XYZ file of C-alpha atoms in Angstrom:
185
model
C 0.000 0.000 0.000
C 2.821 2.362 0.880
C 4.404 1.738 -2.525
C 1.097 2.449 -4.235
C 0.716 5.780 -2.423
C 4.223 6.797 -3.354
C 3.610 5.845 -6.983
C 0.487 8.026 -7.037
C 2.540 10.895 -5.656
C 5.208 10.410 -8.299
C 2.557 10.346 -11.002
C 0.944 13.572 -9.806
C 4.268 15.326 -9.353
C 4.859 14.584 -13.016
C 1.419 15.917 -13.910
C 2.018 18.998 -11.767
C 5.092 19.873 -13.768
C 2.976 20.200 -16.942
C 1.442 23.516 -17.950
C -1.592 23.881 -15.706
C -4.993 24.937 -16.977
C -7.037 27.582 -15.187
C -9.299 25.953 -12.602
C -11.050 26.914 -9.406
C -8.428 25.961 -6.839
C -5.564 27.635 -5.064
C -1.850 27.048 -4.996
C 0.635 27.634 -2.220
C 4.356 28.108 -1.941
C 6.304 25.077 -0.821
C 7.300 27.014 2.328
C 3.720 26.894 3.600
C 3.372 23.132 3.140
C 4.451 22.621 6.753
C 1.326 24.569 7.821
C -0.874 22.116 5.937
C 0.946 19.110 7.381
C 0.453 20.514 10.909
C -3.254 21.148 10.204
C -3.668 17.590 8.911
C -1.964 16.122 11.975
C -4.114 18.251 14.280
C -7.328 17.245 12.450
C -6.425 13.547 12.671
C -5.701 13.899 16.390
C -9.053 15.609 17.060
C -10.871 12.982 15.018
C -9.187 10.057 16.793
C -9.917 11.647 20.178
C -13.567 12.196 19.193
C -13.114 15.908 19.916
C -16.031 16.772 17.639
C -16.045 20.506 18.357
C -12.331 21.045 17.667
C -12.378 18.811 14.577
C -15.454 20.633 13.285
C -13.604 23.961 13.437
C -11.131 22.593 10.897
C -13.753 21.464 8.387
C -15.355 23.466 5.590
C -19.189 23.580 5.567
C -19.211 21.626 2.282
C -16.767 18.929 3.429
C -17.046 15.494 1.839
C -15.623 12.434 3.612
C -15.211 9.326 1.471
C -14.335 6.089 3.224
C -14.641 2.353 2.686
C -17.458 0.604 4.496
C -17.621 -3.142 4.123
C -17.593 -3.819 0.376
C -18.751 -0.375 -0.766
C -17.427 3.125 -0.674
C -19.405 5.574 1.463
C -19.491 9.354 1.285
C -20.771 11.708 3.960
C -21.420 15.222 2.641
C -21.676 18.369 4.734
C -20.017 19.350 7.999
C -23.127 18.871 10.114
C -23.779 15.391 8.709
C -20.125 14.358 9.064
C -19.881 15.468 12.680
C -23.169 13.696 13.473
C -21.871 10.521 11.792
C -18.538 10.597 13.639
C -20.152 11.382 16.998
C -22.387 8.307 16.628
C -19.570 6.104 15.348
C -18.000 5.574 18.779
C -21.075 4.185 20.592
C -22.385 2.284 17.551
C -19.088 0.509 16.939
C -18.375 0.091 20.683
C -15.048 1.912 20.343
C -13.060 2.489 23.517
C -10.189 4.392 21.891
C -8.346 5.103 18.671
C -4.573 5.500 18.579
C -2.654 6.767 15.538
C 1.067 6.030 15.066
C 3.805 5.729 12.431
C 2.953 8.971 10.630
C 4.270 9.935 7.214
C 3.008 13.104 5.509
C 3.317 14.151 1.889
C 1.997 17.586 0.905
C 1.049 18.022 -2.731
C 0.002 21.018 -4.794
C -1.617 19.820 -8.008
C -3.154 21.834 -10.844
C -5.436 18.939 -11.775
C -7.894 16.906 -9.707
C -6.487 13.632 -8.425
C -8.009 10.446 -9.910
C -10.210 9.879 -6.864
C -11.134 13.524 -6.250
C -12.857 16.395 -7.936
C -10.518 19.261 -7.024
C -7.013 20.370 -7.818
C -5.047 22.357 -5.286
C -3.499 21.561 -1.929
C -3.640 17.988 -0.642
C -1.833 16.309 2.210
C -1.413 12.557 2.108
C -1.196 11.118 5.615
C -0.035 7.529 5.954
C -0.230 5.989 9.405
C -1.306 3.047 11.531
C -4.729 3.226 13.173
C -5.240 1.039 16.251
C -8.857 0.769 17.361
C -9.523 -0.704 20.793
C -13.091 -1.865 21.316
C -14.976 -2.041 24.609
C -14.757 -5.838 24.344
C -10.958 -5.616 24.473
C -10.508 -6.596 20.827
C -7.977 -4.602 18.847
C -8.007 -3.774 15.146
C -4.868 -2.377 13.512
C -5.055 -0.922 10.027
C -2.634 0.756 7.673
C -4.287 3.961 6.517
C -3.699 6.384 3.690
C -5.857 9.442 4.090
C -5.916 12.386 1.705
C -7.044 15.819 2.935
C -7.803 18.616 0.482
C -7.731 22.200 1.748
C -9.757 25.135 0.481
C -8.255 28.677 0.296
C -9.363 29.339 3.912
C -7.218 26.368 5.064
C -10.317 24.333 5.927
C -10.541 20.684 4.975
C -13.176 20.253 2.279
C -12.376 16.725 1.062
C -11.169 13.647 2.939
C -10.462 10.340 1.220
C -9.816 7.532 3.709
C -8.350 4.226 2.500
C -7.410 1.375 4.808
C -5.430 -1.724 3.957
C -8.649 -3.705 3.452
C -10.039 -1.206 0.947
C -7.425 -1.371 -1.774
C -10.123 -2.333 -4.282
C -11.301 1.281 -4.087
C -7.995 2.766 -5.207
C -8.297 4.044 -8.783
C -6.333 2.033 -11.310
C -7.235 3.709 -14.586
C -3.839 5.322 -15.029
C -0.327 4.003 -15.473
C 2.170 4.634 -12.716
C 5.674 3.719 -11.742
C 6.878 2.803 -8.283
C 9.849 4.836 -7.108
C 12.047 3.987 -4.114
C 11.389 6.843 -1.719
C 11.381 7.321 2.022
C 9.122 9.988 3.499
C 9.288 11.133 7.103
C 7.291 13.796 8.937
């Protein structure tokens, strides 16, 4: 999965070097990428801690969260709906806690929408391990790749969440090449 994510990044870096067309998105200087990485890390922390109010402050009103659910892909649209969904997730799934570790972040500024998204602009790919502890004592560990897209106000307006069991949802309609690369936050 890690190799796939890196190959997608390499592909889009190549696309980003082409002459961009005018679209409704914003671009940032590479110096400000660290701001977006910090915002992504903070948003993930609030989400894992079920700090709904703090996480909600980081989301755009039109946020869309796409995630795998069983054998289908699910999308929750709108900040109010997403916060309601996440607030109910903990009791419905009998979750005691969520711990995130092994972070790797890759900021990306792309003139074109990514294959799985509808917007160009600023994305941050977060790769990490998610450990969910249930009230029963059972533990589920997943490798996650999560893409956050930021609007010009530095609010998250798109989230694409892929876990290691959802690789069937990764787009495969383009050719890519795997590059040896190590990324550290």
